[in-house]
Tab-separated table of C-alpha atoms in Angstrom:
chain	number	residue	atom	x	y	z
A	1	UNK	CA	-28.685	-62.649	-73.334
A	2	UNK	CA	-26.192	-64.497	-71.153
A	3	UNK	CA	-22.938	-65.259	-72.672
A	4	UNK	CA	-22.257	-69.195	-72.765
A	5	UNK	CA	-18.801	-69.418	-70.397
A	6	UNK	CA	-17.602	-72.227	-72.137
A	7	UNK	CA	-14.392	-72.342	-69.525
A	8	UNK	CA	-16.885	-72.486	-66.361
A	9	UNK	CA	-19.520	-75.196	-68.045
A	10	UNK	CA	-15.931	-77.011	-68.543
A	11	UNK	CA	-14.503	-76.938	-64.986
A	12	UNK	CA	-18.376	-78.046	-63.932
A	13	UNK	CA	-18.207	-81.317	-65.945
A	14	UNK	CA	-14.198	-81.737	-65.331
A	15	UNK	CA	-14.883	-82.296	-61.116
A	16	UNK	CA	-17.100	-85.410	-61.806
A	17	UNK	CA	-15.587	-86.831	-64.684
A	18	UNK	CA	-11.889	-86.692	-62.360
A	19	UNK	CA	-13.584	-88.454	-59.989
A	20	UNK	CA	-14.938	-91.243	-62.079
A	21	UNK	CA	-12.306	-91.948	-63.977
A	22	UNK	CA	-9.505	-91.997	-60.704
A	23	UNK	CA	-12.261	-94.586	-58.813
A	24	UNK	CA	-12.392	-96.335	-61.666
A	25	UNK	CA	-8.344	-96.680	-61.762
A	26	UNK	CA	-8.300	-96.793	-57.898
A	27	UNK	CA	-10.507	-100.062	-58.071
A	28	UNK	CA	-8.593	-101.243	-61.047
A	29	UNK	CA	-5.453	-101.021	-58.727
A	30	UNK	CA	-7.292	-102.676	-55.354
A	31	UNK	CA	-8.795	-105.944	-58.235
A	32	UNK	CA	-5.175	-105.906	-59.963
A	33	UNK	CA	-3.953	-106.073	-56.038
A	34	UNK	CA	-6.467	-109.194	-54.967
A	35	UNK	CA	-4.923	-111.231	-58.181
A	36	UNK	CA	-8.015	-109.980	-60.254
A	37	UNK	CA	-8.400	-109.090	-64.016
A	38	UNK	CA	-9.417	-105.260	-63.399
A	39	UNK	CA	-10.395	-104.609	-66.860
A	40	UNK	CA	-11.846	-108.143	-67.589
A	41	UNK	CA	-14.316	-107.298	-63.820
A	42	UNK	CA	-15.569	-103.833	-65.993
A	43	UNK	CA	-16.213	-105.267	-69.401
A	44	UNK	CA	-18.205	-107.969	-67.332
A	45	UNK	CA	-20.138	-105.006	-65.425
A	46	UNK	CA	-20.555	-102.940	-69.098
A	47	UNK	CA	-22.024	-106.070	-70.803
A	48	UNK	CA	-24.218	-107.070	-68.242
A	49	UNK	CA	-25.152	-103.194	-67.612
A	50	UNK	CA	-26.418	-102.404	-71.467
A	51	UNK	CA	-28.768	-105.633	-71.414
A	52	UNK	CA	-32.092	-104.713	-71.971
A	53	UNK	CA	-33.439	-106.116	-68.631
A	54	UNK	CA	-30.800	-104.179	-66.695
A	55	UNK	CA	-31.445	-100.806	-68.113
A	56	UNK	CA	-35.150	-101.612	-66.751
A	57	UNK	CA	-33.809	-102.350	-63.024
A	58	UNK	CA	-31.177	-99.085	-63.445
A	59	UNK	CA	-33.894	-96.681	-64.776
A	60	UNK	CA	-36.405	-98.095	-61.622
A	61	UNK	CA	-33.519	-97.905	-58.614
A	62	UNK	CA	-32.194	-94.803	-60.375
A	63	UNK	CA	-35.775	-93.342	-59.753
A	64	UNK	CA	-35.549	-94.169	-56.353
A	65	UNK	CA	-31.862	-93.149	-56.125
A	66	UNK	CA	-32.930	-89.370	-57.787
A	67	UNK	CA	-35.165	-88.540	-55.191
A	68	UNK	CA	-33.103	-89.130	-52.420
A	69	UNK	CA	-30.249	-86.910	-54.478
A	70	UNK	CA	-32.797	-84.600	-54.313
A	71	UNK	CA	-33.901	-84.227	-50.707
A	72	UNK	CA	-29.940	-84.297	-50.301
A	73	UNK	CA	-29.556	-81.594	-52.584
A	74	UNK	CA	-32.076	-79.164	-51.074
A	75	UNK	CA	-30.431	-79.275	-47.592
A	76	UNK	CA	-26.871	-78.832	-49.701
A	77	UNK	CA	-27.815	-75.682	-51.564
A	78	UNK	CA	-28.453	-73.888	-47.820
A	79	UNK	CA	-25.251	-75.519	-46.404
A	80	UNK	CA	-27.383	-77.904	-44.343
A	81	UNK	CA	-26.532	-81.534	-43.910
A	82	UNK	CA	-29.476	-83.138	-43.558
A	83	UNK	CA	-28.447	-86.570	-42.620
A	84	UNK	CA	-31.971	-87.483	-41.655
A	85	UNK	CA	-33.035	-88.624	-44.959
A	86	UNK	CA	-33.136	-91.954	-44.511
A	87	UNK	CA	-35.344	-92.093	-41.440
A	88	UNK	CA	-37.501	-89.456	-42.846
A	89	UNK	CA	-38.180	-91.908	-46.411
A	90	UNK	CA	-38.631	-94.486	-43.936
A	91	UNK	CA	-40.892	-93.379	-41.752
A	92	UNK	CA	-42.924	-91.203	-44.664
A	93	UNK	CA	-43.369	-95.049	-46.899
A	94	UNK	CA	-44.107	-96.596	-43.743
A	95	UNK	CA	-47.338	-94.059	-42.992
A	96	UNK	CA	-47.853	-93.724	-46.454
A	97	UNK	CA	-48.246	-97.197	-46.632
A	98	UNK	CA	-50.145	-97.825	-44.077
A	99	UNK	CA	-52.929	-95.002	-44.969
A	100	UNK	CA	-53.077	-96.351	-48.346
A	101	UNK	CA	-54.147	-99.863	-46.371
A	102	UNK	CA	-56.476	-98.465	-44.074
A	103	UNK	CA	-58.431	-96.570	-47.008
A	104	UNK	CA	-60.758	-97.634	-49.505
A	105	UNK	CA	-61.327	-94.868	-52.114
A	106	UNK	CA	-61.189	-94.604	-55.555
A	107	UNK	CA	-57.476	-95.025	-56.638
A	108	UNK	CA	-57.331	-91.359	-58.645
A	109	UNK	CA	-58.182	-89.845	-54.857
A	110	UNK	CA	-56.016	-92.442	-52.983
A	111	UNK	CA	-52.785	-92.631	-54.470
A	112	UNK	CA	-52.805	-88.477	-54.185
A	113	UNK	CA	-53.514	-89.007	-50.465
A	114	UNK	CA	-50.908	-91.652	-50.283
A	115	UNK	CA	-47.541	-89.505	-51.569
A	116	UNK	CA	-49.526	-86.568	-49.288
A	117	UNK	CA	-49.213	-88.133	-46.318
A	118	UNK	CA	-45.730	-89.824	-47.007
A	119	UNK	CA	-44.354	-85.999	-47.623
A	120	UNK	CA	-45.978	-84.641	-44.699
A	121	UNK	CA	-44.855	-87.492	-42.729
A	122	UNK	CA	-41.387	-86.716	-44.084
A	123	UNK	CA	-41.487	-83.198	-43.691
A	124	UNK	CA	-42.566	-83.300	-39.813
A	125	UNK	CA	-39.798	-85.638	-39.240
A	126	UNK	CA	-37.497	-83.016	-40.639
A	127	UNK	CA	-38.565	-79.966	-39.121
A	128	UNK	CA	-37.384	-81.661	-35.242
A	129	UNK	CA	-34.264	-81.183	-36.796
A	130	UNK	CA	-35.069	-77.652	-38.191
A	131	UNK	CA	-36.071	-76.452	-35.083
A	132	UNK	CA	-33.899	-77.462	-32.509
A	133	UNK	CA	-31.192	-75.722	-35.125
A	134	UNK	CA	-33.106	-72.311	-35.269
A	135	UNK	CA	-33.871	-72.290	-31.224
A	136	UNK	CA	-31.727	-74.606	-29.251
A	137	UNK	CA	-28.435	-74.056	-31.745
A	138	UNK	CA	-28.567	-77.939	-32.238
A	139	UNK	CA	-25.792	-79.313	-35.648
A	140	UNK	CA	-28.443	-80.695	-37.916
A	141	UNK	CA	-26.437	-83.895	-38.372
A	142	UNK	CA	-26.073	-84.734	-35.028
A	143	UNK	CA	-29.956	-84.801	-34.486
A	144	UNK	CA	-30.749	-86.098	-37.865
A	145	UNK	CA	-28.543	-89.077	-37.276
A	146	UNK	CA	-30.471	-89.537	-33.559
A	147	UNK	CA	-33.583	-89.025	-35.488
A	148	UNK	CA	-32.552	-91.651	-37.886
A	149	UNK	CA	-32.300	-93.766	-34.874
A	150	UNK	CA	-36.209	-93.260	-33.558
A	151	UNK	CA	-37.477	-93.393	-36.517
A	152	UNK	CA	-36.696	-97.133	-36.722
A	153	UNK	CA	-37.614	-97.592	-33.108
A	154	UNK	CA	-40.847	-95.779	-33.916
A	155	UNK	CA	-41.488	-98.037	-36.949
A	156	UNK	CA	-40.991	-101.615	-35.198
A	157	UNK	CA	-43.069	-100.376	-32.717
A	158	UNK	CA	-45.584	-100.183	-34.859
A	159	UNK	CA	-45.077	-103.287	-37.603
A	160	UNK	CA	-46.596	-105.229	-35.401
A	161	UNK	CA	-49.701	-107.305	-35.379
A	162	UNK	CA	-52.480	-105.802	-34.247
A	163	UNK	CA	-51.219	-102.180	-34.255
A	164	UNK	CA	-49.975	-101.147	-37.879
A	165	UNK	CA	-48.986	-104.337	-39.376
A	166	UNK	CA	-50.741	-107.402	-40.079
A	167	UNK	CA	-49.010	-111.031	-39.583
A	168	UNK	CA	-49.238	-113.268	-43.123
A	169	UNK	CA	-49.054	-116.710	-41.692
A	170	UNK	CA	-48.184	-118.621	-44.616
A	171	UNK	CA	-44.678	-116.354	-44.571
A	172	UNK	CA	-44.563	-115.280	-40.646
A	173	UNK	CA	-44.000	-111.996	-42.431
A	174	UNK	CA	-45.236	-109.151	-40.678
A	175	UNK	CA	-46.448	-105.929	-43.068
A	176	UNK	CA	-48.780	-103.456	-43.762
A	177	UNK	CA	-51.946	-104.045	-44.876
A	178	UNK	CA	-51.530	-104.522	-48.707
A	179	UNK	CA	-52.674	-101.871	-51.142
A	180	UNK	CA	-55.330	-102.490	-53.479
A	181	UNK	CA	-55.352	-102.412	-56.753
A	182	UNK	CA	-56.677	-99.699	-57.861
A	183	UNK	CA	-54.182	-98.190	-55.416
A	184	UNK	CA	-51.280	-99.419	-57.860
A	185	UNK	CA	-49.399	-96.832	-59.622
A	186	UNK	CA	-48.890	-97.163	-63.387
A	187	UNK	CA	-45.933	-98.745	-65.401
A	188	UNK	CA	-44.144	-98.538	-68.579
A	189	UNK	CA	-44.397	-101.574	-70.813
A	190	UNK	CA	-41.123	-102.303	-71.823
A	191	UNK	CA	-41.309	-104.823	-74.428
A	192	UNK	CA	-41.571	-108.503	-74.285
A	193	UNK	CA	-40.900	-110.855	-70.907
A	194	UNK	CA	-39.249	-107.342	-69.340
A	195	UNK	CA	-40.268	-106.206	-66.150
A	196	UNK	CA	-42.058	-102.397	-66.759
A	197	UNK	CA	-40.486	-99.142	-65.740
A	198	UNK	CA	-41.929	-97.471	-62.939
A	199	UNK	CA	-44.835	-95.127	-63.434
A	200	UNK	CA	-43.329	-92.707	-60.769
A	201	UNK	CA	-39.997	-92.036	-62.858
A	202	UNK	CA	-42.807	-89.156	-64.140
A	203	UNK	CA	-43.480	-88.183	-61.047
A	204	UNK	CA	-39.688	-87.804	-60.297
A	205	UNK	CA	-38.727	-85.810	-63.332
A	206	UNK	CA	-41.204	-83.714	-62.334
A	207	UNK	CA	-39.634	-83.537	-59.056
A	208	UNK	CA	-36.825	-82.881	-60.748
A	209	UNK	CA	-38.264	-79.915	-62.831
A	210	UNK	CA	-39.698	-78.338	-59.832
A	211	UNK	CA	-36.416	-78.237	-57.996
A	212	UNK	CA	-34.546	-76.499	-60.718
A	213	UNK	CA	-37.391	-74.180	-60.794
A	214	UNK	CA	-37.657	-72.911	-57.304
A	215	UNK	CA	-34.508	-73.147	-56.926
A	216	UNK	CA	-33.310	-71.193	-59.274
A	217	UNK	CA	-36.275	-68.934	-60.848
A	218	UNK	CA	-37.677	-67.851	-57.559
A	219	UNK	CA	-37.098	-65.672	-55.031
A	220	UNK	CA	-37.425	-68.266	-52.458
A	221	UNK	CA	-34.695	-70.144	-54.407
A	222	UNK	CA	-32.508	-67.003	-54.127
A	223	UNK	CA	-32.579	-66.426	-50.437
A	224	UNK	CA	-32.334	-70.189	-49.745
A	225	UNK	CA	-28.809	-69.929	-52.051
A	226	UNK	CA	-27.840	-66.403	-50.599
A	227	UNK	CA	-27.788	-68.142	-46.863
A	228	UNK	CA	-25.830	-70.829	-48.023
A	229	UNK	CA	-23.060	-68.584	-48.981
A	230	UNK	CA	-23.103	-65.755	-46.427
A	231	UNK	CA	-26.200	-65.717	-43.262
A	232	UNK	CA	-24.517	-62.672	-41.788
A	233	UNK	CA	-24.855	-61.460	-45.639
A	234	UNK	CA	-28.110	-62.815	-46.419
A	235	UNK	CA	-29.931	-61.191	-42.661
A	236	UNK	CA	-28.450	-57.961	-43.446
A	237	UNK	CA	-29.828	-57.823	-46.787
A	238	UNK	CA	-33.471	-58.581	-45.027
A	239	UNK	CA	-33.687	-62.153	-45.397
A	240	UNK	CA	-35.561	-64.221	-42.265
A	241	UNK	CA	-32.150	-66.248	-41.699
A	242	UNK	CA	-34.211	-68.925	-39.105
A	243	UNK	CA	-37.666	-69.203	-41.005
A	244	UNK	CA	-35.193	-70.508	-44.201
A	245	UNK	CA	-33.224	-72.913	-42.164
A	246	UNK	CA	-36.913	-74.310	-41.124
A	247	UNK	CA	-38.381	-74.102	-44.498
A	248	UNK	CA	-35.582	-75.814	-46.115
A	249	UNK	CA	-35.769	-78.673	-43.964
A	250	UNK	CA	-39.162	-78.528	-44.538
A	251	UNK	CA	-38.311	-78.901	-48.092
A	252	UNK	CA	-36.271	-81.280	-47.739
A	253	UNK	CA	-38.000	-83.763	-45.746
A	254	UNK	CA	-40.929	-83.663	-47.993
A	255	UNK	CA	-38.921	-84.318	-50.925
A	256	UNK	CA	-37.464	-87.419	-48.733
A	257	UNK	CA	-41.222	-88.743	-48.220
A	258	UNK	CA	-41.567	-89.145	-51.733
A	259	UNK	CA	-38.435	-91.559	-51.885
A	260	UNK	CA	-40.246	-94.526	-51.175
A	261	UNK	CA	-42.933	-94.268	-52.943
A	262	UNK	CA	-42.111	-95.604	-56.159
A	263	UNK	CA	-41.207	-98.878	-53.916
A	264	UNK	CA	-44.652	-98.777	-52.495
A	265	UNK	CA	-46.859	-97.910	-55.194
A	266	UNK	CA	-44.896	-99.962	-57.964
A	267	UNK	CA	-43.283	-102.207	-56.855
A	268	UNK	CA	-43.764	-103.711	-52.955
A	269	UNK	CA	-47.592	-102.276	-52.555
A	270	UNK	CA	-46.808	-102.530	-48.634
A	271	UNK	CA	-44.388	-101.522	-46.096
A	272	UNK	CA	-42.334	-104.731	-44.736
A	273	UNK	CA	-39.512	-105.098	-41.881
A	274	UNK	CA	-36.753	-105.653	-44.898
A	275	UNK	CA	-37.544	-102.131	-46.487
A	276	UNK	CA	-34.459	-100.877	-48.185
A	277	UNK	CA	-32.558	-98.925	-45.492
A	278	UNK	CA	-29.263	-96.947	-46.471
A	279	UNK	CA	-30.868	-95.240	-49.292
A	280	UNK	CA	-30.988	-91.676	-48.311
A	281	UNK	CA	-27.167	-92.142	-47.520
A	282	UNK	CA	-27.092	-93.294	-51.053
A	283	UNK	CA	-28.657	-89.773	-51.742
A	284	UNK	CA	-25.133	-88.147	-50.382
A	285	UNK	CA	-23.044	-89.709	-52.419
A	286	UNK	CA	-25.593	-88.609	-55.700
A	287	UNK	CA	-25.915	-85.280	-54.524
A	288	UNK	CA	-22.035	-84.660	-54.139
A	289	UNK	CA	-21.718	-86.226	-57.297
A	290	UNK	CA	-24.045	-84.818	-59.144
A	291	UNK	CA	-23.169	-81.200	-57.750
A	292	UNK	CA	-26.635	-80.943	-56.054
A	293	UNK	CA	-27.918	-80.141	-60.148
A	294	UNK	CA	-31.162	-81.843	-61.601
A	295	UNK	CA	-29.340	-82.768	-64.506
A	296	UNK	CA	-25.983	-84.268	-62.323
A	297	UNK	CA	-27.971	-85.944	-60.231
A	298	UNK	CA	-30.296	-87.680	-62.723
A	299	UNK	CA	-26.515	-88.875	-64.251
A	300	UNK	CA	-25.136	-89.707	-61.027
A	301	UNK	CA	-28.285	-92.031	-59.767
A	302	UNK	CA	-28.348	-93.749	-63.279
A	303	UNK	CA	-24.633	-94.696	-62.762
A	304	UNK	CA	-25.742	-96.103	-59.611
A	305	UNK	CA	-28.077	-98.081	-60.199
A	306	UNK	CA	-25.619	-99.302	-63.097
A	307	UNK	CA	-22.878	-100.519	-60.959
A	308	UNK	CA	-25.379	-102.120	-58.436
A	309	UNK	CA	-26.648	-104.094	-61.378
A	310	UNK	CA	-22.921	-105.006	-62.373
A	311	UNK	CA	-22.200	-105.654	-58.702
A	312	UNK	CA	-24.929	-108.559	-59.283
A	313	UNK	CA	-23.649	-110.031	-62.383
A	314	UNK	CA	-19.678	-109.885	-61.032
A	315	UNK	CA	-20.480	-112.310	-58.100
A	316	UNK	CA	-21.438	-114.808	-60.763
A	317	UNK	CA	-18.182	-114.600	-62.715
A	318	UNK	CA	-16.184	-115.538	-59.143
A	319	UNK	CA	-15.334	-111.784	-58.501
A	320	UNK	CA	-16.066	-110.125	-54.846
A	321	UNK	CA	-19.484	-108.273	-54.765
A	322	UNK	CA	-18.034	-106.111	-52.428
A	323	UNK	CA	-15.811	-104.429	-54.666
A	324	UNK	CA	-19.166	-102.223	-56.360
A	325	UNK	CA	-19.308	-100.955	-52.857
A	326	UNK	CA	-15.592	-100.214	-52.938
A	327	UNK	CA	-15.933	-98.662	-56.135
A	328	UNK	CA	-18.840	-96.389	-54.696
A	329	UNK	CA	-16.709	-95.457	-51.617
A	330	UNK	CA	-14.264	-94.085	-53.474
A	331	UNK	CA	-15.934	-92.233	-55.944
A	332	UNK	CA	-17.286	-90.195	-53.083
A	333	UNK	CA	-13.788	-89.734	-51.597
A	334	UNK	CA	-12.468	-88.747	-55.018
A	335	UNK	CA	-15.445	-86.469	-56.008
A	336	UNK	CA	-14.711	-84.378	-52.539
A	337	UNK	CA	-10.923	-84.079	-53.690
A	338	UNK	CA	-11.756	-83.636	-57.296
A	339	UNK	CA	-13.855	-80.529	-56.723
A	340	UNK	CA	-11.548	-79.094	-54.235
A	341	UNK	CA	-8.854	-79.371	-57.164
A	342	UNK	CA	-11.244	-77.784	-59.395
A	343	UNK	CA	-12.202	-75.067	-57.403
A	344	UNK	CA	-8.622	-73.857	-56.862
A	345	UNK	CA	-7.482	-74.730	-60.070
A	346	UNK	CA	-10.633	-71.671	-61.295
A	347	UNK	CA	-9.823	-69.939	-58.712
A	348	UNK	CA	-6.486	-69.530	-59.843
A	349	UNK	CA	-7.878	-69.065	-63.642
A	350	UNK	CA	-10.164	-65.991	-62.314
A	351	UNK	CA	-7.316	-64.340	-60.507
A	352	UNK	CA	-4.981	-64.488	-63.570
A	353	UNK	CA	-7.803	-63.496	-65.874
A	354	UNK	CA	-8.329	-60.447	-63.284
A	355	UNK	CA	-5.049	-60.070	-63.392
A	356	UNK	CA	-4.474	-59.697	-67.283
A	357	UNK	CA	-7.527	-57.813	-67.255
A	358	UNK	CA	-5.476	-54.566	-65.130
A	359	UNK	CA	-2.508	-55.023	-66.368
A	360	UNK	CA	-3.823	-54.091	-69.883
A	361	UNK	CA	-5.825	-51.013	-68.056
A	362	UNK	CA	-3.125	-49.503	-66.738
A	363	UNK	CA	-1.204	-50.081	-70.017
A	364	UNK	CA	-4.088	-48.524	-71.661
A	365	UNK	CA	-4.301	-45.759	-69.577
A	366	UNK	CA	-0.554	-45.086	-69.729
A	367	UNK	CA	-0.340	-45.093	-73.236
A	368	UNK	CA	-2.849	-42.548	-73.373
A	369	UNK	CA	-0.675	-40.485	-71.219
A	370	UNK	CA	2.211	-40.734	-72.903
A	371	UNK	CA	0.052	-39.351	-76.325
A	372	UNK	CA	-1.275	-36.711	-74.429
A	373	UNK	CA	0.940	-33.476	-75.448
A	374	UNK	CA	3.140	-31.583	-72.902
């Protein structure tokens, strides 16, 4: 059995509590700055944050919000930056949706077909990026970020009436063609006049699950992790350096299909022209924060959703909305220093402990000298 490194699970947790805690003081300083009551602003957030109707709307964005940590994550774990994961949720809700319109079947063969088409969508989207890295040498982020680009060209092409969308008059809103019922995923009573939680927070610890377990309890996890850390390493030791690149953004992408689907299948039942857009940018910020870990990530999307929901309540009280978004920014600036800290500060701790460790060997082995007799 594995011996529980208590110093190690330490460092892990100290690189993401650092960075809390200095945005948290960084934003105190910026409200204290504007003429603001810094600590007044977060009591109003915490309050408003614990309600019971807010820790419906945190658990249902943070579903959202885990996903896209997720498809993050994958790319991460391979030292790929798949920047593309906003166009590829986009585009993979926007076909989802639209299938799930055009059909008619029973809703226990539909919805399936629905989240199968949004992750293929998602995953076809991804591997343009894949392979113009394997055979043209392309940077991943500079064609995921063009991709990100056509994909919303592609998709208001399309939302139009008479091709994908359909026009509601009474609005002028132009959408897909509304699921139907039976097409409607399941919620979560919560009690009384609350909204319900999301059905598809199951479907995302699952999600969740499955990503910890191919990740790290299968050989395809292992390869994807040992060309993240060394490809000249990983090809000499027989892995297929190029088929991994592709299959990870493979991965990835799929996993980014399934981002929108709690919106679609829960909440929205169609795709409209103000979809959320920014999200899988959101999924960055998660994944860094979370250290691209199931159980960090599931942490770092609830605190998300948590200071969007405060971000609601502060504009209310006569604070600046903006100042969530602040907060946000700079968590992400501090996490990226924080674990850079971290890291040398063990790597320091290993080299004295390596150290110590041959010191006392050679002590060791010249006391035994010494006792051996002439």
């Amino acid at each position: 059995m594995k011996k529980f490194d208590k110093e190690r699970m330490l460092l892990a947790v100290a690189a993401p509590l650092l960075a809390i805690v200095s945005a948290f003081l960084l934003t105190a300083l910026v409200l204290a700055a504007t003429g603001k009551a810094p600590f007044e602003a977060f009591g109003v957030m915490f309050e408003y944050g614990v309600k019971s109707d807010s820790q419906v709307y945190i658990l249902n964005k943070a579903t959202t919000y885990y996903l896209a940590g997720l498809a993050v994550a994958i790319g991460f774990r391979m030292n790929l930056f798949n920047i593309g994961v906003d166009g590829q949720y986009r585009l993979g809700a926007f076909f989802g949706a639209a299938a799930g319109g055009a059909m008619g079947l029973p809703g226990l063969v539909q919805i399936p077909l629905i989240i199968l088409v949004a992750m293929l969508v998602g995953a076809m989207w991804a591997s343009i990026a894949g392979l113009l890295k394997v055979y043209r040498g392309v940077s991943e982020v500079i064609s995921t970020i063009m991709l990100n680009s056509l994909a919303g060209i592609l998709i208001s092409y399309l939302l139009v009436d008479g091709r994908l969308g359909v026009l509601d008059k009474q609005t002028n809103i132009v959408a897909t063609k509304a699921l139907p019922e039976s097409s409607h995923f399941f919620t979560i009573p919560a009690g009384g006049d609350l909204d319900p939680i999301w059905g598809f927070i199951v479907v995302a610890v699952l999600a969740g699950v499955g990503f910890w377990f191919l990740l790290g309890r299968t050989r395809f996890g292992f390869d994807l992790r040992a060309v993240g850390r060394s490809e000249s390493a990983a090809e000499a030791s027989g892995v297929n350096v190029k088929r991994m690149v592709l299959n990870s953004m493979l991965l990835s992408g799929a996993m980014a299909g399934l981002i929108g689907m709690p919106t679609v299948l829960n909440d929205t039942h169609q795709f409209t022209a103000d979809f959320p857009v920014g999200v899988g940018f959101t999924g960055i910020a998660i994944a860094l924060l979370g250290r691209n870990s199931p159980v960090g990530i599931a942490l770092a999307a609830l605190l998300w959703g948590f200071l969007e929901r405060g971000a609601n309540r502060l504009e209310f009280e006569g604070y600046d909305k903006e100042i969530v978004g602040v907060m946000q920014g700079v968590i992400v600036l501090c996490v990226v220093i924080a674990y850079e800290l971290v890291r040398r500060y063990g790597l320091k701790r290993q080299q004295q402990k390596v150290g110590a460790e041959l010191a006392a060997q050679a002590k060791a082995a010249k006391s035994d000298k010494q006792e051996v007799p002439a």
